[in-house]
Short mmCIF file of C-alpha atoms in Angstrom, two decimals:
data_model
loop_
_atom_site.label_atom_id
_atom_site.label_comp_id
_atom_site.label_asym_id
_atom_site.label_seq_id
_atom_site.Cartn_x
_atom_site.Cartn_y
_atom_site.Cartn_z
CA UNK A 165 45.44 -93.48 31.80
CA UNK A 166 43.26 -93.34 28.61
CA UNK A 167 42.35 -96.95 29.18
CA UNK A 168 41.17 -95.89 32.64
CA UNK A 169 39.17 -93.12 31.28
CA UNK A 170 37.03 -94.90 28.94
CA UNK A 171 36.94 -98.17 31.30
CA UNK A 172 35.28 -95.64 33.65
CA UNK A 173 33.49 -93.39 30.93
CA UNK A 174 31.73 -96.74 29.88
CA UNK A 175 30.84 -97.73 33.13
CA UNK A 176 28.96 -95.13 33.67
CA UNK A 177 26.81 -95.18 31.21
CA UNK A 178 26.03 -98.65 30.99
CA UNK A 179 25.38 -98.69 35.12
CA UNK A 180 23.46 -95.88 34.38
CA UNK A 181 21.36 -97.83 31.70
CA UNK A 182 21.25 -100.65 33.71
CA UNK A 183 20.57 -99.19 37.27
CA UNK A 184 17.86 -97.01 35.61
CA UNK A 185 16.09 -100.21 34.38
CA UNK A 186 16.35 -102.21 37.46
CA UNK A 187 15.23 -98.81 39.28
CA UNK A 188 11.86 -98.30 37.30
CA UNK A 189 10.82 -102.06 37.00
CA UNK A 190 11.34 -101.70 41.06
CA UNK A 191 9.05 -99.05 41.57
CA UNK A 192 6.53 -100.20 39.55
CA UNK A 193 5.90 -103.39 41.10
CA UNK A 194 3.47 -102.19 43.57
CA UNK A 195 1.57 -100.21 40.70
CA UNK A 196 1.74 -103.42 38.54
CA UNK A 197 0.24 -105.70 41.02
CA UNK A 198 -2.58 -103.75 41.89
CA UNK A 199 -4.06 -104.09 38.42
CA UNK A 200 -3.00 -107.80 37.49
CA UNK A 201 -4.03 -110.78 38.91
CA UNK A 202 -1.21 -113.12 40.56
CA UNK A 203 -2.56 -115.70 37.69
CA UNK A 204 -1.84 -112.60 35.30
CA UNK A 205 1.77 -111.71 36.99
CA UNK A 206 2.51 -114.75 37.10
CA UNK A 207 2.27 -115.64 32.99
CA UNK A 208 4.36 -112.23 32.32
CA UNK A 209 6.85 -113.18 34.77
CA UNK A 210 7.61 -116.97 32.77
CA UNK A 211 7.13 -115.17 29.39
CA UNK A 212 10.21 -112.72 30.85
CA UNK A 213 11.86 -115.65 32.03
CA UNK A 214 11.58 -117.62 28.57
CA UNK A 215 12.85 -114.71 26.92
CA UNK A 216 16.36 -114.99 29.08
CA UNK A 217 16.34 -118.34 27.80
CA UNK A 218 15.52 -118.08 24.50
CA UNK A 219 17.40 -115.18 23.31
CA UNK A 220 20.65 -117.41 24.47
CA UNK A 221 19.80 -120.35 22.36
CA UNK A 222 18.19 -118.65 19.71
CA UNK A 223 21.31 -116.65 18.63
CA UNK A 224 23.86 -119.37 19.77
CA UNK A 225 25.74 -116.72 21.16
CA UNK A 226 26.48 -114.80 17.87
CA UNK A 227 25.44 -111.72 19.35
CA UNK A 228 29.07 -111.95 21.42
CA UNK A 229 30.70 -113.42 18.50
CA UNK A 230 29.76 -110.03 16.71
CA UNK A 231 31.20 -107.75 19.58
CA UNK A 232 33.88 -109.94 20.48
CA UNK A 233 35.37 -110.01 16.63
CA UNK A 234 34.36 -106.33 15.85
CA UNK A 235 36.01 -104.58 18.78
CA UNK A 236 39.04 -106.60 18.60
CA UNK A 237 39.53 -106.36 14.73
CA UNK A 238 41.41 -103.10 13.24
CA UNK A 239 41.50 -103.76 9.46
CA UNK A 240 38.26 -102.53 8.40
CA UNK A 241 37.16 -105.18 5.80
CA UNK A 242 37.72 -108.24 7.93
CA UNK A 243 35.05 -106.33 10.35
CA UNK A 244 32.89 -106.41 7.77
CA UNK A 245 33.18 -109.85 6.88
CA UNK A 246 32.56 -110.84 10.67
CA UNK A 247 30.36 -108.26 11.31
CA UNK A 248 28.26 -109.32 8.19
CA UNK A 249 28.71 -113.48 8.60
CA UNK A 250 27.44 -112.59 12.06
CA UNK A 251 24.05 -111.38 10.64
CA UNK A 252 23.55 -113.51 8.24
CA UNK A 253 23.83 -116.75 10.89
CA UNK A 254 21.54 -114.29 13.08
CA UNK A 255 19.19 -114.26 9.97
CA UNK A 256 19.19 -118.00 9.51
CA UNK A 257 18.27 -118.88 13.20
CA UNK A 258 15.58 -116.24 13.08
CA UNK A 259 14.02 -118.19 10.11
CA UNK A 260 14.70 -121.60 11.97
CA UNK A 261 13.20 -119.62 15.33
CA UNK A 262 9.98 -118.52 13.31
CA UNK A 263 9.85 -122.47 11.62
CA UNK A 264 10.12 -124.35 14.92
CA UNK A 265 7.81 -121.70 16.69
CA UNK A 266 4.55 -121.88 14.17
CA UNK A 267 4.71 -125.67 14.27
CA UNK A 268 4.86 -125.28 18.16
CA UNK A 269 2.02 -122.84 18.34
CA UNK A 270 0.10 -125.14 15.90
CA UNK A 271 0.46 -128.20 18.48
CA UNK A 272 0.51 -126.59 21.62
CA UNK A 273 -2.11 -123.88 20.99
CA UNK A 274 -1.14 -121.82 23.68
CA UNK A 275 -2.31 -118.78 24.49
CA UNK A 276 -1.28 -115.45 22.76
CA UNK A 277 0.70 -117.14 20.14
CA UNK A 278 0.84 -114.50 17.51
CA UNK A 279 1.49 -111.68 20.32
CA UNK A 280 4.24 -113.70 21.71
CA UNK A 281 5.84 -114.56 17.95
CA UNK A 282 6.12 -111.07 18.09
CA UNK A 283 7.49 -110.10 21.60
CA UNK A 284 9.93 -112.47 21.18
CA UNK A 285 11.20 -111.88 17.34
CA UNK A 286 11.02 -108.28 18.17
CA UNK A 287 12.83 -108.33 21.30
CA UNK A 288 15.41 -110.72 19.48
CA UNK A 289 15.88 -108.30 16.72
CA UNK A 290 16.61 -105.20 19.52
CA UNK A 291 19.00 -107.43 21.64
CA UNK A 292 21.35 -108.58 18.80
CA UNK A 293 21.26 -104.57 17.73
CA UNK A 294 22.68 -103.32 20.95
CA UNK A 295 25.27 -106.27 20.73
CA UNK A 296 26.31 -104.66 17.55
CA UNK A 297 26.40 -101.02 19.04
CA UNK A 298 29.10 -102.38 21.60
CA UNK A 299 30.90 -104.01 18.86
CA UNK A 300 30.96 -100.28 16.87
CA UNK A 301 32.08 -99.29 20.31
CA UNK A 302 28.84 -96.97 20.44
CA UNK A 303 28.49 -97.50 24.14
CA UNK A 304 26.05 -94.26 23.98
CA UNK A 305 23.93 -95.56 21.75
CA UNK A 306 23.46 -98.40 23.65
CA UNK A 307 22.85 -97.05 26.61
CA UNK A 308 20.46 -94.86 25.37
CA UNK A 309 18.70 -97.76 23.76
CA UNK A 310 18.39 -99.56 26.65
CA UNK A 311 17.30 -96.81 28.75
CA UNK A 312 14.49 -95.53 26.31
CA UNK A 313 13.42 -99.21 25.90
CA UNK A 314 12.62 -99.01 29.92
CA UNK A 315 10.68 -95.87 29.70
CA UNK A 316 8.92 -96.39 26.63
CA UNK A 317 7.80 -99.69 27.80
CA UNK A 318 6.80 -98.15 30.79
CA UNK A 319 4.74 -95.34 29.50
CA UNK A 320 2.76 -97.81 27.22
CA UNK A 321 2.07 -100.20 30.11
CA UNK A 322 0.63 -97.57 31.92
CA UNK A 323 -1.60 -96.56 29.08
CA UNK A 324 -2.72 -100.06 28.11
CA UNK A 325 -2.81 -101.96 31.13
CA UNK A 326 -3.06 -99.32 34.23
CA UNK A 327 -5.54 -97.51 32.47
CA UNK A 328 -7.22 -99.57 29.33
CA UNK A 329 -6.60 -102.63 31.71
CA UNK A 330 -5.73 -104.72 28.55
CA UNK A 331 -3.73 -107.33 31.51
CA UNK A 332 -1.32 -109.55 29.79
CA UNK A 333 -1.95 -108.59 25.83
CA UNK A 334 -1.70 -104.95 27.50
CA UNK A 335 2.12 -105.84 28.50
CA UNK A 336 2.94 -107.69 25.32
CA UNK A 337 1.73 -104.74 23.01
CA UNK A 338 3.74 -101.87 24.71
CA UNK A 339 6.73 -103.95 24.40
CA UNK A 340 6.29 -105.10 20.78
CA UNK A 341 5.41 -101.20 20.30
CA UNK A 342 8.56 -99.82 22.68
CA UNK A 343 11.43 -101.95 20.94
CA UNK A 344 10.21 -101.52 17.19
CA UNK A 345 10.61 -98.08 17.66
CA UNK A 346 13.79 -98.28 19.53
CA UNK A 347 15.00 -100.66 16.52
CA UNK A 348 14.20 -98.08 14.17
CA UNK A 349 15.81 -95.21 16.05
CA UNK A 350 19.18 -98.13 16.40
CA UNK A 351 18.69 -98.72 12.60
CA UNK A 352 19.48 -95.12 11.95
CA UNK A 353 22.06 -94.43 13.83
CA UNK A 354 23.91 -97.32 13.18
CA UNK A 355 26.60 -97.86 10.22
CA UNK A 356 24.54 -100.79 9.07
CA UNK A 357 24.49 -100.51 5.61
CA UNK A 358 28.07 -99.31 5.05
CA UNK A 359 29.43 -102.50 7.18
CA UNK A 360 27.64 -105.30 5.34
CA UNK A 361 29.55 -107.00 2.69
CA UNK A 362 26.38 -109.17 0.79
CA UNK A 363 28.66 -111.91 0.10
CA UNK A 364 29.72 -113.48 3.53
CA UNK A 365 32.55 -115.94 3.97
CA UNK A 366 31.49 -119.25 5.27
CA UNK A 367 35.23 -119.06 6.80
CA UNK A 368 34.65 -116.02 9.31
CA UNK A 369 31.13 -117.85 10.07
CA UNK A 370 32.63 -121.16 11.29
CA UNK A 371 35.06 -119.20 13.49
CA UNK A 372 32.67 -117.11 14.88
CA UNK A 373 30.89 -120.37 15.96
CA UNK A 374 33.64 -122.03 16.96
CA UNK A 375 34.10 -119.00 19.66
CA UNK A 376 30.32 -118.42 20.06
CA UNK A 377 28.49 -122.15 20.81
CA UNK A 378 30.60 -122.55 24.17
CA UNK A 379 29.22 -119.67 25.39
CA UNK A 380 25.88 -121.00 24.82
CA UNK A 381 26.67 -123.97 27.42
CA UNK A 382 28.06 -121.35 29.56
CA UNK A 383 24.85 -119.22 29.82
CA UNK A 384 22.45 -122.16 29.95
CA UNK A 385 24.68 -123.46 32.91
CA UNK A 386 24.65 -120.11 34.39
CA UNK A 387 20.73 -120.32 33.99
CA UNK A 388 20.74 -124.00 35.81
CA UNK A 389 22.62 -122.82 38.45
CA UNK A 390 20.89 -120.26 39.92
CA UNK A 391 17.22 -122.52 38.83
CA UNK A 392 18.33 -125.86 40.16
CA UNK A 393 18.63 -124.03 43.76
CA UNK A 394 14.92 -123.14 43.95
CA UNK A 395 13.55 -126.26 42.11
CA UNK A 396 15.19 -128.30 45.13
CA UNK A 397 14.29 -126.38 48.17
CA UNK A 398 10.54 -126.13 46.58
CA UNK A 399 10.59 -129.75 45.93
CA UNK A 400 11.83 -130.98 49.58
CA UNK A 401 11.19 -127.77 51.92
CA UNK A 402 8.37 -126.09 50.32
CA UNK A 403 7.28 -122.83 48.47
CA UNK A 404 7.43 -121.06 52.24
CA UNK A 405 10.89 -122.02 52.63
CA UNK A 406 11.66 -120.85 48.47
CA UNK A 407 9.78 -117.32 49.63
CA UNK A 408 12.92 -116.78 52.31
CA UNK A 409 15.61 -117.89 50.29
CA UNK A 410 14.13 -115.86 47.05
CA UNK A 411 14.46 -112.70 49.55
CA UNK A 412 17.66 -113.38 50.62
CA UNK A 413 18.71 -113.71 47.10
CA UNK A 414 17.37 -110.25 46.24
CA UNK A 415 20.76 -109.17 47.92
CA UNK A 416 22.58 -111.05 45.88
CA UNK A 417 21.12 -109.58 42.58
CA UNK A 418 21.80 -106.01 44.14
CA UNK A 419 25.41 -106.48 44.19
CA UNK A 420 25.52 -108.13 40.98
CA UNK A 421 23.07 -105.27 39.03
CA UNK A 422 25.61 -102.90 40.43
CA UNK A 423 27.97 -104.39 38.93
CA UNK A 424 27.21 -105.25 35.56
CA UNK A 425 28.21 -101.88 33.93
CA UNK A 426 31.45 -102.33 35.18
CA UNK A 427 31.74 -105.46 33.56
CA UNK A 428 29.79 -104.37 30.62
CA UNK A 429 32.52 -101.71 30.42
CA UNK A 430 35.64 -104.49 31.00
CA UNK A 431 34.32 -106.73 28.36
CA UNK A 432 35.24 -104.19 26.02
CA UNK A 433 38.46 -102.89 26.82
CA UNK A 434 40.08 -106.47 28.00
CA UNK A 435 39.66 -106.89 24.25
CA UNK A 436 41.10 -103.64 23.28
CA UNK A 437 43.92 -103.93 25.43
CA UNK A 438 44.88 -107.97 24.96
CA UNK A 439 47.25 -107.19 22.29
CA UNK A 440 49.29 -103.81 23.73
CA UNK A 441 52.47 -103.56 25.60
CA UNK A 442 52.09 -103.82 29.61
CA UNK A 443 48.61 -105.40 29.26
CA UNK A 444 49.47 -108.01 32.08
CA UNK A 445 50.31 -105.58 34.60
CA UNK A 446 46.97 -103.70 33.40
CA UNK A 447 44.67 -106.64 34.22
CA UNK A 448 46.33 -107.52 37.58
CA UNK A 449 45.32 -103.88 38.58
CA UNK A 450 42.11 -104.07 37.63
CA UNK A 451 41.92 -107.18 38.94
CA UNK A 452 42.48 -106.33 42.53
CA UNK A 453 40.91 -102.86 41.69
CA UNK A 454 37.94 -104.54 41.55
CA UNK A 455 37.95 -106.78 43.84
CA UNK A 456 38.97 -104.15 46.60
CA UNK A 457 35.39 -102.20 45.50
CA UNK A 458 33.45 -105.26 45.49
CA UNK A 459 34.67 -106.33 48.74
CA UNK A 460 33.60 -102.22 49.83
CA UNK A 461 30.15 -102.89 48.33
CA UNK A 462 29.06 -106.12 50.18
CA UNK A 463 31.05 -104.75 53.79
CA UNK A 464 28.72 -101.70 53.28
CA UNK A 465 25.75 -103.89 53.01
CA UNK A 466 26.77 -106.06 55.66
CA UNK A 467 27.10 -103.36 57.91
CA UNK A 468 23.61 -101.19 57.28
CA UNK A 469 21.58 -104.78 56.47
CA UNK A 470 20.80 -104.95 60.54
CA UNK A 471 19.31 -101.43 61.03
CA UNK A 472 17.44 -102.15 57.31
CA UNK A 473 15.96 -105.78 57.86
CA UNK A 474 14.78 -104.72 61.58
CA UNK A 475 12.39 -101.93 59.94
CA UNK A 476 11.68 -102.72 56.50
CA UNK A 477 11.20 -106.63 56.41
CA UNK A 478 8.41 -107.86 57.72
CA UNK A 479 8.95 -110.24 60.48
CA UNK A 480 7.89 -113.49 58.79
CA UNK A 481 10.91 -113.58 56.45
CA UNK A 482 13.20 -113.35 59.41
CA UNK A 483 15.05 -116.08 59.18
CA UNK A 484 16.43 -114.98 55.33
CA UNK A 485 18.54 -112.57 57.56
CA UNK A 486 20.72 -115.37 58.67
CA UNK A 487 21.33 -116.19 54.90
CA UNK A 488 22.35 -113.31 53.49
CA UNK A 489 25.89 -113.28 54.31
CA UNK A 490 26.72 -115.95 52.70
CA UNK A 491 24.96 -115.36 49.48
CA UNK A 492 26.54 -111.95 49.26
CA UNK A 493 29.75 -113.58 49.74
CA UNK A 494 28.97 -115.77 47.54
CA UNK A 495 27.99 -112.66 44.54
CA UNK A 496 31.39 -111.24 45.59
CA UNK A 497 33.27 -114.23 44.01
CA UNK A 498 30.89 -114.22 41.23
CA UNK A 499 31.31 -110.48 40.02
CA UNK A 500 34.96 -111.37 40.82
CA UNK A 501 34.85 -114.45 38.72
CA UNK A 502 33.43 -112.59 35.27
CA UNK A 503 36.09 -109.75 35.09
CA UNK A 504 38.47 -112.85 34.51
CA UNK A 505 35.52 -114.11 32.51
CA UNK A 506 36.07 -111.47 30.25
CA UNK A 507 40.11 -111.66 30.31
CA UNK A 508 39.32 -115.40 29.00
CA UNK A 509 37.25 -114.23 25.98
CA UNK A 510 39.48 -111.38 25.24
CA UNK A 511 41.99 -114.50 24.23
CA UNK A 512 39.45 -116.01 22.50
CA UNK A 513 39.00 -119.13 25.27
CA UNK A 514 35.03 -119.23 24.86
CA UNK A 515 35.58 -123.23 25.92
CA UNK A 516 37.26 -123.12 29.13
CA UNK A 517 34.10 -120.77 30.61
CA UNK A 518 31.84 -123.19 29.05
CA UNK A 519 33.38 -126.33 30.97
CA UNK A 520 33.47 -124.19 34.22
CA UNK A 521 30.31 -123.01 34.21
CA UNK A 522 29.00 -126.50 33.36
CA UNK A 523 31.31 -127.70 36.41
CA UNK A 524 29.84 -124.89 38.51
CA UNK A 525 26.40 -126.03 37.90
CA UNK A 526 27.12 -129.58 38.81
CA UNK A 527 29.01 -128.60 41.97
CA UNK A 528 26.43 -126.26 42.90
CA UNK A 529 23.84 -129.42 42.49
CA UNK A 530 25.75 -131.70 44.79
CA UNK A 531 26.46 -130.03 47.22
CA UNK A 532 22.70 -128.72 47.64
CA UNK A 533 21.38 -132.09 47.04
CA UNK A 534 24.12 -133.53 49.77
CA UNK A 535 23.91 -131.15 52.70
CA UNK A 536 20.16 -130.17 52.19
CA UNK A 537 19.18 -133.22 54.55
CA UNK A 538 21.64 -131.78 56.87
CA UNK A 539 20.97 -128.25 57.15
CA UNK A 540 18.09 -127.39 55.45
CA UNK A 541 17.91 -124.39 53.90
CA UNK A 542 21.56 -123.18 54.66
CA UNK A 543 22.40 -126.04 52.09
CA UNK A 544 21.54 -123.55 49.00
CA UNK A 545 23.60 -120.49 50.18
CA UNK A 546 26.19 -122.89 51.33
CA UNK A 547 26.31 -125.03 47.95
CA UNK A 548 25.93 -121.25 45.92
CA UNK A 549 29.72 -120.24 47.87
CA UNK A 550 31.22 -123.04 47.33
CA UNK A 551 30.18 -123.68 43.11
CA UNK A 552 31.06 -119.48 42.85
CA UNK A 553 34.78 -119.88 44.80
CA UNK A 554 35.32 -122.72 42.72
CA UNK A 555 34.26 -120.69 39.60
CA UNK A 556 36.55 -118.10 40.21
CA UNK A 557 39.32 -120.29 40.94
CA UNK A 558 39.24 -122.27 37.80
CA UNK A 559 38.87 -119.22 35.54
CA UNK A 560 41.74 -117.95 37.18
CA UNK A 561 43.84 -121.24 36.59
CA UNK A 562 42.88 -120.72 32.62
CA UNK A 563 43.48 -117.07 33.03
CA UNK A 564 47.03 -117.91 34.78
CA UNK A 565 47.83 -120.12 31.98
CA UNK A 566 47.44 -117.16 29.45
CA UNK A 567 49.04 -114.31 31.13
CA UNK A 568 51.22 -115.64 34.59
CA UNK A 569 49.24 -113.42 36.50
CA UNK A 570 49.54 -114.08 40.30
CA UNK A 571 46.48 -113.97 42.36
CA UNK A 572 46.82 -111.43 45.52
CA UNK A 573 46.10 -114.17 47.96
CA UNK A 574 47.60 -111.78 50.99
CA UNK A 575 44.94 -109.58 50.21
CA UNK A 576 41.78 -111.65 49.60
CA UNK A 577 42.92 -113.29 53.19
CA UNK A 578 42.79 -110.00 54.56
CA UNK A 579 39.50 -108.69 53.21
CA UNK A 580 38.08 -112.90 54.76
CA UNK A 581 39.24 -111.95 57.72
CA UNK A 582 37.57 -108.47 57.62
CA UNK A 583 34.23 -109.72 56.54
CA UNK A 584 34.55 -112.78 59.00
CA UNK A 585 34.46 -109.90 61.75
CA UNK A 586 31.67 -107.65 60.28
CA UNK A 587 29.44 -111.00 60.08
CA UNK A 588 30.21 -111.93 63.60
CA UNK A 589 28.72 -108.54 64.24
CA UNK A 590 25.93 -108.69 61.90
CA UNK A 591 24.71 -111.81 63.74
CA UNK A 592 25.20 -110.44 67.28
CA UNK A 593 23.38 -107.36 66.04
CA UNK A 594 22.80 -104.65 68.92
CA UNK A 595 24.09 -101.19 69.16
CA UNK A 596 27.66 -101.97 69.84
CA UNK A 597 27.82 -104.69 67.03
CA UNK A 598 26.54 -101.51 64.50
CA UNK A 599 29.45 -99.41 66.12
CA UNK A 600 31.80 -101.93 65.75
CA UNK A 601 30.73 -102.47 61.90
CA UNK A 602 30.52 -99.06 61.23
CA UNK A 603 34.47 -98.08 62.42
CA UNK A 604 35.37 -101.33 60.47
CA UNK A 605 34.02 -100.05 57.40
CA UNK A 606 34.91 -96.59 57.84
CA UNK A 607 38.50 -97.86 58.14
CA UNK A 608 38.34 -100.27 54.91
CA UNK A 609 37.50 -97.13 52.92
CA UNK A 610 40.05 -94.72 54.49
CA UNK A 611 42.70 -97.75 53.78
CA UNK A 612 41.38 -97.94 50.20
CA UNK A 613 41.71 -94.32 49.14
CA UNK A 614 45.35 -94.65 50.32
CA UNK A 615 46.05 -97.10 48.66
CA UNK A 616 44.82 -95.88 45.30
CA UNK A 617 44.85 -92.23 45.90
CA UNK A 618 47.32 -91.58 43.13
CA UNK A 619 45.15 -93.47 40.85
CA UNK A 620 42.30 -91.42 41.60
CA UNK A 621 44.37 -88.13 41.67
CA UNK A 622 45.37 -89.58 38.01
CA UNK A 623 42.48 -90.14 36.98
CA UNK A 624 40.65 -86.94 38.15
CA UNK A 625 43.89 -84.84 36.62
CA UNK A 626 43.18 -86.64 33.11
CA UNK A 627 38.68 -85.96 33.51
CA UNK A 628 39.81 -82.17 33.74
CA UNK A 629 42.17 -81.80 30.89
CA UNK A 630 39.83 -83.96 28.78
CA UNK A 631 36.64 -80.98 29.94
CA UNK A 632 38.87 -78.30 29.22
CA UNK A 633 40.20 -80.23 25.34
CA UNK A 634 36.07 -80.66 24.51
CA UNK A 635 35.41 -77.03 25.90
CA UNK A 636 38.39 -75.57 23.58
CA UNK A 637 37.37 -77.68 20.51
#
């Protein structure tokens, strides 16, 4: 039951890190375009997008290295060897960053060189920090961090480029300014100083490499994935036909934004929890935990996405309805897929998710590239299914391999079924299809709370003594 608590204790406050982010960016948008140019929008948006990318090959995956080896390790001076061989790799690739990015710069001469030098090494500097606060297991701190990152950023954009109208520089500034001051706020609170041992062992560095560079494959694949969809339908059906499937996919990222502090929360204690008594049976329940609230999730949006699209979309993305169903499908397997992502890493198997993620990728390619002559633009939702079913399926083989844990196949047959109805109804749409959807979902949830209602009873019995324990102390 303590496992439970903090599982859902640090879901919170990651989601509510994350969902706060997502939330503000969101309603910005309309205050953001008014001000900048598309040309403008459009250089922030690929600076944002290089800094996904870069932050994954510049630290080669150390930054999970460091949480991965710090959470799981007890004796307190090993930590400190990983936890200071992580920074001084982190250190070394900074300096081979800043080398590679001057002569770059020199060459290239693009524009805002020294402003982006700085974005970037700043922003590199704050994201391998909050890596670290999860592998203290200072969830708090990092979801603080993250949060105030958001809404200092946002308070300096609107100073410098909503009213100073500084445009891109204006951007770059507030968050070079925002994360600096979030790094030094980290820098204090953090147990940096007592936890670095200035003598690292080469040993602990080539192990945390060994674990970390396969994860590097697997986020780059993750990146081509999700890329190689819209580079193909712009290429061969246009940037008209890449504006509906980008909207449809906005669905998608819902599911999986709501999702991520849940699996935030899971990378941490599948670590903690690898090595105790009874830990197989604990992962099989969260397992289909999880998967029984994901499937709840994307049956709720299948079922209010008719009354929605009808009168908030306008008309001439119409046809993205049609898609939706099977990218949301498609998220469920993919949220699915990473809390046996995480089961994988907690055993240390950083290579298996890099070769299925590089499978996924290619899958998801071939199939696009082979149906898209076929069915048009059905081929990208249709090829993003079948690359994510096969992604959860192979991590589960590896998983299965480790552990001998069954896979509930009764149940995921069920919940098909069940969302095979709702979409029959979500394409007939009408009155009586919204009826029918609604009672459906209405009776997954009442089925659900049976089923775990002495879990939640538990784990509602175990929140009050824990209130009345702080109130006492």
């Amino acid at each position: 039951m303590a496992r439970d608590s903090e599982l859902i204790k640090n879901t919170f406050l990651i989601s509510l890190a994350q969902i706060s982010a997502q939330a503000v960016n969101f309603l910005l948008l309309p205050v953001y375009t008014s001000v900048l140019s598309t040309e403008e929008y459009g250089q922030i948006d690929l600076y944002a997008t290089l800094r996904s990318v870069l932050t994954v090959i510049l630290f080669m995956g150390i930054e999970q290295s460091l949480f991965r080896f710090c959470v799981s390790e007890k004796n307190m001076q090993k930590k400190k060897e990983y936890f200071s061989a992580g920074v001084a790799l982190a250190i070394i690739l900074f300096i081979l960053f800043s080398f590679i990015f001057i002569i770059s710069s020199q060459v290239y001469k693009f524009q805002y060189a020294i402003l982006l030098y700085a974005y970037y090494f700043i922003y590199g500097i704050y994201y391998l920090l909050i890596h670290i606060a999860r592998g203290f297991e200072k969830t708090g701190i990092y979801a603080l961090a993250t949060m105030s990152g958001t809404v200092l950023t946002t308070i300096l954009n609107i100073i410098l480029v909503v009213c100073m109208r500084f445009g891109v520089k204006g951007v770059l500034v507030s968050s070079i300014l925002a994360y600096t001051l979030i790094i030094l706020c980290m820098a204090v609170h953090l147990p940096l100083r007592a936890t670095i041992i200035y003598k690292w062992e080469k040993s602990r560095a080539k192990e945390m490499l060994s674990y970390s560079l396969p994860l590097v494959l697997n986020n780059v694949m993750s990146w081509v994935a999700i890329s190689s969809d819209r580079l193909i339908i712009v290429a061969i059906l246009g940037n008209s036909m890449n504006g509906i499937y980008s909207l449809a996919n906005k669905f998608y990222t819902i599911l999986v934004v709501m999702t991520t502090g849940f699996t935030l929360a899971w990378a941490e204690t599948a670590v903690k929890v690898v090595q105790q008594p009874g830990h197989k049976v604990y992962y099989r329940k969260i397992i289909c935990m999880s998967m029984d609230v994901y499937f709840l999730i994307i049956s709720g949006m299948i079922t209010v996405l008719p009354f929605f699209f009808e009168h908030v979309i306008n008309p001439a993305y119409a046809s993205a309805y049609y898609h939706i169903p099977i990218i949301i499908y498609a998220a469920f397997w993919y949220t699915a897929s990473s809390v046996i992502g995480y089961i994988l890493l907690a055993h240390k198997k950083s290579g298996e998710m890099g070769i299925g993620t590089l499978l996924v990728a290619i899958t998801n390619l071939v199939v696009h590239v082979a149906l898209i002559g076929k069915i048009g633009l059905f081929a990208a939702s249709v090829s993003t299914l079948v690359s994510y079913v096969g992604l959860f399926a192979f991590r589960f083989y590896f998983m299965y391999r480790c552990e001998k844990i069954t896979f509930p196949f009764v149940k995921a047959f069920i919940q098909l079924c069940i969302y095979l109805a709702l979409c029959v109804c979500y394409y007939r749409k009408g009155y009586v299809s919204l009826i029918i959807e609604t009672c459906i979902y209405l009776l997954c949830i009442t089925s659900s709370v049976k089923i775990y209602w002495e879990e939640l009873c538990g784990l509602w019995k175990g929140i009050q003594r824990k209130v009345k324990r702080e109130r006492w102390e």
